[in-house]
Amino acid sequence: RKKKQRKKKQRKKKQRKKKQRKKKQRKKKQWSTRPAKMSRTEIPESTQNTQAEDAGKAPGTNIGGSSGEGKLVL
């Protein structure tokens, strides 16, 4: 019986790790696709200007207020 419980615990742990890994990949994907497009269209002026614009845009594009990720990209 104890062995069964331990197995169950391990399985749960595995599922949790899998979930986290998927989450990370999703985040990566989201950021690898979007800002590239944005920056490519907005770079040709002064860089300071585009950064300000991007900073204003990032929270609106993905509702969830992930400003940390926005900063990471710029």
GROMACS .gro file of N, CA and C in nm:
model
  222
    1ARG      N    1   0.082  -0.119   0.000
    1ARG     CA    2   0.000   0.000   0.000
    1ARG      C    3   0.087   0.126   0.000
    2LYS      N    4   0.191   0.121   0.079
    2LYS     CA    5   0.279   0.238   0.084
    2LYS      C    6   0.345   0.262  -0.053
    3LYS      N    7   0.382   0.152  -0.116
    3LYS     CA    8   0.445   0.161  -0.249
    3LYS      C    9   0.349   0.230  -0.346
    4LYS      N   10   0.222   0.192  -0.338
    4LYS     CA   11   0.121   0.250  -0.426
    4LYS      C   12   0.115   0.401  -0.406
    5GLN      N   13   0.114   0.443  -0.280
    5GLN     CA   14   0.107   0.587  -0.252
    5GLN      C   15   0.227   0.660  -0.310
    6ARG      N   16   0.343   0.598  -0.294
    6ARG     CA   17   0.465   0.661  -0.345
    6ARG      C   18   0.459   0.676  -0.497
    7LYS      N   19   0.412   0.572  -0.562
    7LYS     CA   20   0.399   0.577  -0.709
    7LYS      C   21   0.307   0.691  -0.750
    8LYS      N   22   0.196   0.701  -0.679
    8LYS     CA   23   0.098   0.805  -0.710
    8LYS      C   24   0.163   0.943  -0.697
    9LYS      N   25   0.239   0.960  -0.589
    9LYS     CA   26   0.307   1.087  -0.565
    9LYS      C   27   0.402   1.120  -0.680
   10GLN      N   28   0.480   1.020  -0.721
   10GLN     CA   29   0.575   1.040  -0.830
   10GLN      C   30   0.504   1.081  -0.958
   11ARG      N   31   0.391   1.013  -0.985
   11ARG     CA   32   0.317   1.043  -1.107
   11ARG      C   33   0.269   1.188  -1.104
   12LYS      N   34   0.216   1.230  -0.990
   12LYS     CA   35   0.169   1.369  -0.978
   12LYS      C   36   0.282   1.467  -1.003
   13LYS      N   37   0.397   1.436  -0.942
   13LYS     CA   38   0.513   1.522  -0.956
   13LYS      C   39   0.550   1.536  -1.104
   14LYS      N   40   0.551   1.422  -1.172
   14LYS     CA   41   0.586   1.421  -1.314
   14LYS      C   42   0.489   1.509  -1.393
   15GLN      N   43   0.360   1.494  -1.367
   15GLN     CA   44   0.260   1.573  -1.438
   15GLN      C   45   0.282   1.722  -1.415
   16ARG      N   46   0.312   1.756  -1.288
   16ARG     CA   47   0.332   1.897  -1.255
   16ARG      C   48   0.451   1.954  -1.332
   17LYS      N   49   0.559   1.876  -1.337
   17LYS     CA   50   0.678   1.922  -1.409
   17LYS      C   51   0.647   1.941  -1.557
   18LYS      N   52   0.573   1.846  -1.613
   18LYS     CA   53   0.537   1.852  -1.755
   18LYS      C   54   0.459   1.980  -1.782
   19LYS      N   55   0.364   2.009  -1.694
   19LYS     CA   56   0.281   2.128  -1.709
   19LYS      C   57   0.368   2.253  -1.710
   20GLN      N   58   0.461   2.261  -1.614
   20GLN     CA   59   0.547   2.378  -1.605
   20GLN      C   60   0.631   2.394  -1.731
   21ARG      N   61   0.682   2.280  -1.782
   21ARG     CA   62   0.764   2.285  -1.902
   21ARG      C   63   0.683   2.339  -2.019
   22LYS      N   64   0.560   2.292  -2.032
   22LYS     CA   65   0.474   2.338  -2.141
   22LYS      C   66   0.448   2.487  -2.129
   23LYS      N   67   0.422   2.531  -2.005
   23LYS     CA   68   0.395   2.671  -1.979
   23LYS      C   69   0.512   2.756  -2.026
   24LYS      N   70   0.633   2.711  -1.989
   24LYS     CA   71   0.754   2.784  -2.027
   24LYS      C   72   0.765   2.795  -2.178
   25GLN      N   73   0.742   2.683  -2.247
   25GLN     CA   74   0.754   2.683  -2.393
   25GLN      C   75   0.652   2.778  -2.455
   26ARG      N   76   0.530   2.777  -2.399
   26ARG     CA   77   0.426   2.863  -2.452
   26ARG      C   78   0.469   3.009  -2.438
   27LYS      N   79   0.524   3.043  -2.323
   27LYS     CA   80   0.570   3.179  -2.299
   27LYS      C   81   0.677   3.217  -2.400
   28LYS      N   82   0.772   3.126  -2.420
   28LYS     CA   83   0.882   3.151  -2.513
   28LYS      C   84   0.827   3.176  -2.652
   29LYS      N   85   0.735   3.090  -2.694
   29LYS     CA   86   0.678   3.099  -2.828
   29LYS      C   87   0.610   3.234  -2.845
   30GLN      N   88   0.530   3.270  -2.746
   30GLN     CA   89   0.454   3.394  -2.751
   30GLN      C   90   0.547   3.512  -2.775
   31TRP      N   91   0.662   3.511  -2.706
   31TRP     CA   92   0.750   3.626  -2.715
   31TRP      C   93   0.845   3.619  -2.833
   32SER      N   94   0.869   3.500  -2.883
   32SER     CA   95   0.961   3.493  -2.996
   32SER      C   96   0.890   3.539  -3.123
   33THR      N   97   0.759   3.522  -3.130
   33THR     CA   98   0.689   3.561  -3.252
   33THR      C   99   0.651   3.708  -3.252
   34ARG      N  100   0.591   3.757  -3.144
   34ARG     CA  101   0.532   3.889  -3.150
   34ARG      C  102   0.632   4.005  -3.161
   35PRO      N  103   0.724   4.021  -3.067
   35PRO     CA  104   0.803   4.144  -3.068
   35PRO      C  105   0.892   4.156  -3.190
   36ALA      N  106   0.930   4.044  -3.250
   36ALA     CA  107   1.013   4.053  -3.369
   36ALA      C  108   0.941   4.136  -3.473
   37LYS      N  109   0.813   4.104  -3.492
   37LYS     CA  110   0.733   4.179  -3.590
   37LYS      C  111   0.726   4.326  -3.549
   38MET      N  112   0.696   4.350  -3.423
   38MET     CA  113   0.679   4.487  -3.377
   38MET      C  114   0.806   4.568  -3.398
   39SER      N  115   0.918   4.512  -3.354
   39SER     CA  116   1.042   4.589  -3.359
   39SER      C  117   1.085   4.611  -3.505
   40ARG      N  118   1.060   4.513  -3.591
   40ARG     CA  119   1.102   4.527  -3.729
   40ARG      C  120   1.030   4.644  -3.794
   41THR      N  121   0.904   4.663  -3.759
   41THR     CA  122   0.830   4.772  -3.821
   41THR      C  123   0.864   4.907  -3.760
   42GLU      N  124   0.908   4.908  -3.634
   42GLU     CA  125   0.923   5.036  -3.566
   42GLU      C  126   1.066   5.080  -3.540
   43ILE      N  127   1.164   5.000  -3.577
   43ILE     CA  128   1.302   5.040  -3.549
   43ILE      C  129   1.349   5.163  -3.629
   44PRO      N  130   1.313   5.179  -3.757
   44PRO     CA  131   1.380   5.281  -3.837
   44PRO      C  132   1.373   5.428  -3.791
   45GLU      N  133   1.304   5.461  -3.681
   45GLU     CA  134   1.322   5.597  -3.628
   45GLU      C  135   1.433   5.593  -3.523
   46SER      N  136   1.420   5.679  -3.420
   46SER     CA  137   1.519   5.671  -3.311
   46SER      C  138   1.481   5.556  -3.220
   47THR      N  139   1.579   5.487  -3.169
   47THR     CA  140   1.549   5.367  -3.090
   47THR      C  141   1.476   5.401  -2.961
   48GLN      N  142   1.507   5.514  -2.901
   48GLN     CA  143   1.441   5.551  -2.775
   48GLN      C  144   1.290   5.561  -2.797
   49ASN      N  145   1.253   5.623  -2.906
   49ASN     CA  146   1.113   5.643  -2.936
   49ASN      C  147   1.040   5.508  -2.946
   50THR      N  148   1.100   5.414  -3.020
   50THR     CA  149   1.033   5.286  -3.039
   50THR      C  150   1.021   5.212  -2.907
   51GLN      N  151   1.122   5.223  -2.822
   51GLN     CA  152   1.116   5.153  -2.693
   51GLN      C  153   0.998   5.204  -2.612
   52ALA      N  154   0.978   5.334  -2.614
   52ALA     CA  155   0.867   5.391  -2.539
   52ALA      C  156   0.734   5.339  -2.594
   53GLU      N  157   0.724   5.334  -2.726
   53GLU     CA  158   0.602   5.283  -2.787
   53GLU      C  159   0.576   5.138  -2.749
   54ASP      N  160   0.682   5.058  -2.760
   54ASP     CA  161   0.669   4.916  -2.726
   54ASP      C  162   0.625   4.898  -2.582
   55ALA      N  163   0.684   4.977  -2.494
   55ALA     CA  164   0.652   4.965  -2.351
   55ALA      C  165   0.504   4.995  -2.331
   56GLY      N  166   0.453   5.091  -2.406
   56GLY     CA  167   0.311   5.124  -2.394
   56GLY      C  168   0.224   5.013  -2.451
   57LYS      N  169   0.275   4.947  -2.554
   57LYS     CA  170   0.194   4.848  -2.624
   57LYS      C  171   0.189   4.713  -2.553
   58ALA      N  172   0.301   4.671  -2.495
   58ALA     CA  173   0.312   4.534  -2.444
   58ALA      C  174   0.198   4.494  -2.349
   59PRO      N  175   0.166   4.575  -2.248
   59PRO     CA  176   0.061   4.530  -2.156
   59PRO      C  177  -0.075   4.516  -2.225
   60GLY      N  178  -0.100   4.598  -2.326
   60GLY     CA  179  -0.229   4.591  -2.394
   60GLY      C  180  -0.241   4.467  -2.482
   61THR      N  181  -0.130   4.425  -2.540
   61THR     CA  182  -0.137   4.315  -2.636
   61THR      C  183  -0.171   4.184  -2.568
   62ASN      N  184  -0.110   4.156  -2.452
   62ASN     CA  185  -0.150   4.036  -2.381
   62ASN      C  186  -0.205   4.075  -2.245
   63ILE      N  187  -0.335   4.068  -2.231
   63ILE     CA  188  -0.398   4.110  -2.108
   63ILE      C  189  -0.362   4.008  -2.000
   64GLY      N  190  -0.307   4.059  -1.893
   64GLY     CA  191  -0.256   3.972  -1.789
   64GLY      C  192  -0.147   4.049  -1.718
   65GLY      N  193  -0.117   4.167  -1.769
   65GLY     CA  194  -0.022   4.257  -1.705
   65GLY      C  195   0.115   4.196  -1.684
   66SER      N  196   0.169   4.130  -1.784
   66SER     CA  197   0.301   4.070  -1.767
   66SER      C  198   0.404   4.172  -1.815
   67SER      N  199   0.427   4.274  -1.735
   67SER     CA  200   0.520   4.378  -1.774
   67SER      C  201   0.663   4.327  -1.768
   68GLY      N  202   0.688   4.229  -1.683
   68GLY     CA  203   0.823   4.173  -1.670
   68GLY      C  204   0.871   4.117  -1.802
   69GLU      N  205   0.783   4.045  -1.870
   69GLU     CA  206   0.821   3.986  -1.998
   69GLU      C  207   0.847   4.094  -2.101
   70GLY      N  208   0.765   4.198  -2.098
   70GLY     CA  209   0.784   4.307  -2.192
   70GLY      C  210   0.922   4.368  -2.178
   71LYS      N  211   0.961   4.388  -2.052
   71LYS     CA  212   1.093   4.445  -2.026
   71LYS      C  213   1.203   4.352  -2.076
   72LEU      N  214   1.179   4.223  -2.060
   72LEU     CA  215   1.279   4.125  -2.099
   72LEU      C  216   1.306   4.134  -2.249
   73VAL      N  217   1.201   4.162  -2.325
   73VAL     CA  218   1.215   4.165  -2.470
   73VAL      C  219   1.293   4.288  -2.515
   74LEU      N  220   1.265   4.402  -2.455
   74LEU     CA  221   1.325   4.527  -2.504
   74LEU      C  222   1.472   4.536  -2.467
   0.00000   0.00000   0.00000
